[in-house]
Coordinates of C-alpha atoms and ligand atoms in Angstrom, one line a residue:
M10 CA -18.2 6.3 26.7
R11 CA -16.1 6.8 23.1
K12 CA -17.2 5.0 20.1
K13 CA -15.4 2.2 18.8
A14 CA -14.2 2.5 15.4
I15 CA -12.1 1.7 12.6
L16 CA -9.8 4.9 11.3
I17 CA -8.4 5.1 7.9
T18 CA -6.1 7.7 6.8
G19 CA -6.0 8.4 3.6
A20 CA -9.1 7.2 2.3
S21 CA -9.9 9.5 -1.1
G22 CA -6.7 7.5 -2.4
E23 CA -6.7 4.1 -4.9
I24 CA -6.2 1.6 -2.0
G25 CA -8.4 3.7 0.7
Q26 CA -11.3 3.8 -1.8
A27 CA -11.4 0.4 -2.0
L28 CA -10.8 -0.8 1.8
V29 CA -13.5 1.5 2.4
K30 CA -16.0 0.1 0.7
S31 CA -15.0 -3.5 2.2
E32 CA -14.7 -2.8 5.3
A33 CA -18.1 -1.6 5.1
E34 CA -19.5 -4.2 3.7
L35 CA -17.8 -6.3 6.8
G36 CA -19.6 -3.8 9.2
E37 CA -17.7 -4.8 12.2
F38 CA -16.9 -1.2 13.3
P39 CA -18.1 2.3 12.5
I40 CA -15.3 3.4 10.3
L41 CA -14.0 7.1 10.1
T42 CA -12.0 8.1 7.5
L43 CA -9.0 11.2 7.7
D44 CA -7.8 12.5 4.9
I45 CA -6.6 16.3 3.5
Q46 CA -8.8 15.2 -0.2
P47 CA -12.5 15.5 0.1
L48 CA -14.2 11.9 -0.3
D49 CA -15.9 10.7 -3.3
E50 CA -19.7 10.3 -2.8
E51 CA -19.4 7.1 -3.0
V52 CA -17.2 6.5 -0.6
R53 CA -18.1 9.8 2.0
K54 CA -21.9 8.0 2.7
L55 CA -20.2 4.5 4.0
V56 CA -18.0 6.7 6.7
T57 CA -17.6 9.3 9.2
P58 CA -15.4 12.0 7.6
I59 CA -13.3 13.8 8.9
Q60 CA -11.2 16.4 6.6
G61 CA -7.7 17.4 7.8
D62 CA -4.2 16.5 8.1
I63 CA -2.5 13.9 9.6
L64 CA 0.0 16.3 10.8
D65 CA -2.8 18.0 13.2
K66 CA -2.1 17.7 17.1
A67 CA -4.7 19.4 17.7
L68 CA -7.4 17.0 15.3
L69 CA -6.0 13.9 16.1
S70 CA -6.0 14.6 20.1
R71 CA -10.1 15.5 19.4
L72 CA -10.6 12.3 17.6
I73 CA -9.6 10.5 20.6
S74 CA -11.4 12.2 23.1
E75 CA -14.8 10.5 20.7
Y76 CA -13.5 7.9 19.4
E77 CA -11.9 4.5 20.8
I78 CA -10.0 3.4 18.0
V79 CA -10.1 -0.6 17.4
T80 CA -7.8 -0.9 14.3
L81 CA -6.1 2.3 12.5
Y82 CA -5.6 1.2 8.2
H83 CA -2.7 4.2 8.1
L84 CA -2.8 4.8 3.9
A85 CA -1.9 8.1 3.6
A86 CA 1.1 8.6 1.9
L87 CA 2.8 10.7 -1.1
L88 CA 3.8 8.2 -3.3
S89 CA 7.7 7.5 -5.0
T90 CA 7.6 10.4 -7.9
R91 CA 5.4 12.6 -6.2
S92 CA 8.1 12.4 -3.3
E93 CA 10.9 13.1 -5.3
F94 CA 9.7 16.3 -6.2
T95 CA 9.0 17.5 -3.2
P96 CA 11.4 14.8 -0.8
E97 CA 10.9 17.1 2.9
A98 CA 7.2 17.6 2.2
A99 CA 7.6 13.6 1.7
H100 CA 8.9 13.3 4.5
R101 CA 7.0 15.4 7.1
V102 CA 3.7 13.7 5.2
N103 CA 5.5 10.2 4.9
V104 CA 7.3 9.9 8.5
E105 CA 5.9 12.8 10.5
G106 CA 2.2 12.0 9.8
T107 CA 3.1 8.3 10.8
L108 CA 4.8 8.8 13.9
G109 CA 2.2 11.0 15.0
L110 CA -0.2 8.4 14.4
L111 CA 2.0 5.9 15.9
Q112 CA 1.9 7.9 19.3
M113 CA -2.1 8.3 19.3
A114 CA -2.2 4.6 18.8
A115 CA 0.2 4.1 21.4
E116 CA -1.7 6.2 23.8
Q117 CA -5.0 4.7 23.0
S118 CA -3.6 1.3 23.5
E119 CA -2.7 2.6 26.9
W120 CA -6.1 3.6 27.5
R121 CA -8.1 1.1 26.6
G122 CA -6.0 -1.9 28.1
E123 CA -5.9 -3.8 24.5
P124 CA -3.8 -2.8 21.9
V125 CA -5.0 -0.8 19.0
K126 CA -3.9 -2.7 15.6
F127 CA -2.0 -0.2 13.4
I128 CA -1.8 -1.7 9.9
F129 CA 0.5 -0.3 7.2
P130 CA 1.0 -0.6 3.6
S131 CA 4.7 -0.5 2.6
S132 CA 5.9 -1.2 -0.9
I133 CA 8.8 -3.0 -3.1
A134 CA 10.2 0.7 -3.0
A135 CA 11.9 -0.2 0.6
Y136 CA 14.0 -2.1 -1.7
G137 CA 16.9 -0.8 -4.0
L138 CA 18.9 -3.5 -5.9
P139 CA 22.5 -1.9 -7.2
D140 CA 22.0 -2.7 -11.0
L141 CA 20.3 -4.9 -13.4
E142 CA 22.7 -8.1 -13.3
T143 CA 21.6 -8.0 -9.7
K144 CA 18.6 -7.7 -10.0
T145 CA 18.0 -10.6 -12.6
S146 CA 20.1 -13.1 -10.2
Y147 CA 17.8 -11.7 -7.0
A148 CA 14.5 -12.4 -9.0
R149 CA 12.3 -13.2 -5.6
V150 CA 13.8 -10.9 -3.0
R151 CA 13.3 -12.0 0.8
E152 CA 12.0 -9.1 3.5
W153 CA 15.6 -8.7 4.7
E154 CA 17.6 -8.6 1.5
W155 CA 18.2 -5.1 -0.4
N156 CA 17.2 -2.4 1.8
Y157 CA 18.8 0.0 0.0
P158 CA 16.0 2.5 -1.1
R159 CA 17.0 5.0 -4.0
T160 CA 13.8 7.3 -3.1
M161 CA 12.3 9.3 -0.3
Y162 CA 9.2 7.4 -0.6
G163 CA 11.2 4.0 -0.2
C164 CA 13.5 5.6 2.7
N165 CA 10.3 7.0 4.0
K166 CA 8.6 3.5 4.7
L167 CA 11.6 1.3 5.2
Y168 CA 11.6 3.8 8.5
C169 CA 8.3 3.8 9.6
E170 CA 8.3 -0.1 9.3
Q171 CA 10.9 0.5 12.0
L172 CA 9.1 2.5 13.6
G173 CA 6.0 0.6 13.8
I174 CA 7.9 -2.1 15.4
Y175 CA 9.6 -0.3 17.9
Y176 CA 6.3 1.2 19.0
S177 CA 5.1 -2.3 19.3
K178 CA 8.0 -3.8 21.2
Y179 CA 10.1 -1.4 22.9
Y180 CA 8.1 1.9 23.4
R181 CA 8.6 3.1 26.9
Q182 CA 11.2 0.2 27.5
L183 CA 12.7 1.7 30.4
A184 CA 10.0 3.1 32.4
A185 CA 8.9 1.7 35.6
D186 CA 5.9 -0.4 33.8
R187 CA 5.4 -1.5 30.9
P188 CA 2.7 -0.3 28.7
V189 CA 0.0 -2.4 26.6
M190 CA 1.5 -1.4 23.5
L191 CA 0.0 -1.2 19.8
D192 CA -0.2 -4.2 17.5
F193 CA 1.8 -3.1 14.6
R194 CA 1.3 -5.2 11.0
C195 CA 3.1 -4.6 7.9
V196 CA 2.8 -5.4 3.9
R197 CA 4.7 -4.3 1.4
F198 CA 2.7 -4.1 -1.7
P199 CA 4.1 -4.6 -5.1
G200 CA 2.7 -2.0 -7.9
L201 CA -1.2 -2.3 -7.2
I202 CA -3.6 -1.8 -10.2
S203 CA -7.5 -0.8 -10.0
A204 CA -10.3 -0.9 -12.1
F205 CA -12.2 1.6 -10.9
T206 CA -9.4 4.1 -9.8
V207 CA -6.0 5.8 -11.9
P208 CA -3.1 6.1 -9.9
S209 CA -1.1 9.1 -9.5
G210 CA 2.2 10.4 -8.3
G211 CA 3.5 6.6 -8.3
T212 CA 6.5 4.9 -10.2
S213 CA 4.4 1.6 -11.2
D214 CA 1.8 3.3 -12.4
Y215 CA 2.7 2.7 -15.9
G216 CA 1.1 -0.2 -15.8
P217 CA -2.3 0.7 -14.8
E218 CA -2.4 3.6 -16.9
M219 CA -1.4 1.6 -20.2
L220 CA -5.3 0.0 -19.2
H221 CA -6.7 2.9 -18.7
A222 CA -5.3 4.4 -21.7
A223 CA -6.3 1.9 -23.8
A224 CA -10.2 1.8 -22.5
K225 CA -10.2 5.7 -23.0
K226 CA -9.1 5.0 -26.6
V227 CA -6.5 7.5 -25.9
P228 CA -2.7 6.7 -27.2
Y229 CA -0.1 5.9 -24.2
A230 CA 3.4 6.6 -24.2
C231 CA 5.5 3.9 -21.5
F232 CA 8.0 5.7 -19.6
V233 CA 10.2 2.6 -18.6
R234 CA 11.7 0.4 -21.7
E235 CA 9.7 -3.3 -22.6
D236 CA 12.2 -5.1 -20.8
V237 CA 11.1 -3.6 -17.0
R238 CA 10.2 -6.0 -14.8
I239 CA 8.3 -5.7 -11.0
P240 CA 5.7 -7.6 -9.1
F241 CA 1.9 -6.6 -9.8
M242 CA -1.6 -7.2 -8.0
A243 CA -4.7 -6.8 -8.6
M244 CA -7.1 -4.1 -6.4
P245 CA -8.7 -7.0 -4.5
D246 CA -6.1 -8.9 -3.3
A247 CA -4.6 -5.2 -1.9
I248 CA -7.6 -5.4 0.4
K249 CA -7.8 -9.2 0.8
A250 CA -4.2 -8.8 2.2
L251 CA -4.9 -6.1 4.6
Q252 CA -7.4 -7.6 6.0
H253 CA -6.1 -11.1 6.5
L254 CA -3.1 -9.5 8.2
T255 CA -5.5 -7.8 10.8
L256 CA -7.1 -10.9 11.6
A257 CA -4.5 -13.1 11.7
P258 CA -3.3 -14.6 15.6
R259 CA -1.0 -12.5 17.2
E260 CA 0.4 -15.8 18.2
A261 CA 1.0 -17.0 14.6
L262 CA 3.2 -14.0 13.1
R263 CA 6.5 -14.4 14.0
H264 CA 7.1 -11.5 11.6
Q265 CA 5.9 -7.7 11.3
V266 CA 6.5 -7.1 7.8
F267 CA 5.5 -9.3 5.1
N268 CA 6.0 -9.0 1.8
V269 CA 2.4 -10.1 -0.6
T270 CA 2.7 -10.3 -4.8
S271 CA 0.0 -11.7 -7.4
F272 CA 2.5 -11.9 -10.4
S273 CA 5.3 -10.5 -12.1
L274 CA 5.1 -9.0 -15.8
S275 CA 7.8 -7.0 -18.0
A276 CA 6.1 -3.8 -19.2
E277 CA 6.3 -5.4 -22.9
E278 CA 4.0 -8.2 -21.2
F279 CA 1.5 -5.7 -19.7
R280 CA 1.2 -4.4 -22.8
Q281 CA 0.7 -7.6 -24.8
K282 CA -2.0 -8.5 -21.9
V283 CA -3.7 -5.4 -22.9
L284 CA -3.3 -5.5 -26.3
K285 CA -5.3 -8.9 -26.0
H286 CA -8.3 -7.4 -24.9
F287 CA -7.9 -4.1 -26.7
P288 CA -6.6 -4.7 -29.9
E289 CA -6.6 -1.3 -31.3
A290 CA -4.6 0.4 -28.3
Q291 CA -2.1 2.4 -29.1
I292 CA 1.3 1.9 -26.8
A293 CA 4.6 2.9 -27.5
Y294 CA 7.7 3.5 -25.6
Q295 CA 8.8 6.6 -24.2
P296 CA 11.3 5.8 -21.0
D297 CA 12.1 8.9 -18.9
L298 CA 15.6 7.2 -18.1
K299 CA 15.3 9.0 -14.2
R300 CA 11.5 7.4 -13.5
Q301 CA 12.6 3.7 -14.8
G302 CA 16.1 4.1 -12.7
I303 CA 14.0 4.1 -10.0
V304 CA 11.7 0.8 -11.4
D305 CA 14.9 -0.8 -12.1
S306 CA 16.1 -0.6 -8.8
W307 CA 12.9 -2.2 -7.7
P308 CA 13.2 -6.3 -7.1
A309 CA 11.5 -8.2 -10.4
D310 CA 9.7 -10.2 -7.7
L311 CA 8.8 -10.5 -4.0
D312 CA 9.7 -14.0 -1.8
D313 CA 6.2 -13.6 0.1
S314 CA 6.7 -17.4 2.0
A315 CA 6.6 -15.7 5.0
A316 CA 2.9 -14.6 4.1
C317 CA 2.1 -17.5 3.1
R318 CA 3.3 -19.5 5.7
E319 CA 2.2 -17.4 9.2
W320 CA -1.1 -16.2 8.0
G321 CA -2.3 -18.1 4.9
W322 CA -1.6 -15.7 2.5
Q323 CA -2.6 -16.8 -0.9
P324 CA -4.1 -14.3 -4.0
D325 CA -7.2 -14.6 -5.8
Y326 CA -6.3 -13.2 -9.1
D327 CA -3.5 -14.5 -10.7
V328 CA -2.1 -12.7 -13.8
D329 CA -5.2 -14.3 -16.2
R330 CA -7.9 -13.9 -13.6
S331 CA -6.9 -9.8 -13.0
F332 CA -7.1 -9.2 -16.2
D333 CA -10.0 -11.2 -17.6
E334 CA -12.4 -11.0 -15.0
Y335 CA -11.6 -8.2 -12.7
L336 CA -9.6 -5.5 -14.6
V337 CA -10.9 -5.7 -18.1
P338 CA -14.5 -6.2 -17.3
N339 CA -15.0 -3.2 -14.9
I340 CA -12.9 -0.2 -17.1
R341 CA -14.6 -1.5 -19.9
Q342 CA -17.7 -0.6 -18.5
R343 CA -16.3 2.1 -16.4
Y344 CA -15.5 4.0 -19.5
Q345 CA -18.2 3.0 -22.0
G346 CA -21.0 3.5 -19.5
Ligands
AKB4 C1 4.3 4.0 -6.5 O1 4.6 4.0 -7.5 O2 5.2 4.5 -5.4 C2 3.6 3.1 -5.6 C3 4.6 2.0 -5.3 C4 5.1 1.1 -5.6 O3 5.0 2.0 -3.8 N1 2.6 2.4 -6.9

């Protein structure tokens, strides 16, 4: 008999580390992780770690010969800034990697006669607003609006959302028997901020970087203008969103791709929040026009009403609670401890 398990790809990343800890606390199923990077000891001891490449087909076959995957959280990806330096490699990891895992989950769904839940984090990078005037007038963007990404990462995310929908609704649509198909669910995240990890390779990183630099007492040069505005979310809410969407009854879901958000801040408002807690912080502006152009194309805020309606989405951390109760106390402890 194969063992039932949850599979988390990209477990060494920011979302991955937080998700592993939370899933381990729930303890419903054993957790398998698949990541090309080694895991931190703290995470490693909670899981069965497999160090390897999501593009390695032989590895995926071995994995499903031993385990029955019940839920797959596919977090592995190259983020937006990193992907611009190596767009073809990003396409391989972000698209071909996702395709291989969708195929694996489709096969697993047939074998077990029950859909594998395939949970996919997408991003505000799936949007692309043409100019600042449009960005100002379309403040809370809905899922189907402005799907014109300007980055390889954004293109990859948007396309993989469609691939996920295809595999869950139309896969083998001409076959004599309709296969048991996977259950694809996706959230589009804003910029995420964790107290325990520092992001790398993203373009929303200026927010968390400001905060971690202030706590470390090192000067920071913010790479976007002070008026640049995007939505953000504290990591516990990101984990809550993934887990609540996973648990939602399928009949309640009319959509498969959902915006989720918590609060929207300009870079200067973010800086002021940081200064309130770290008045000595040295945060200057040194815009990188190219990276700033990417952030300018992302929405100032997201409309998450479909998520609220269909699966009761509600963030626990508004901006003040995020800073006062989660980010600042934990970050202080991290750098002072
Ligand atoms: C990035 O900046 O690439 C990510 C994202 C917004 O998805 N943090």
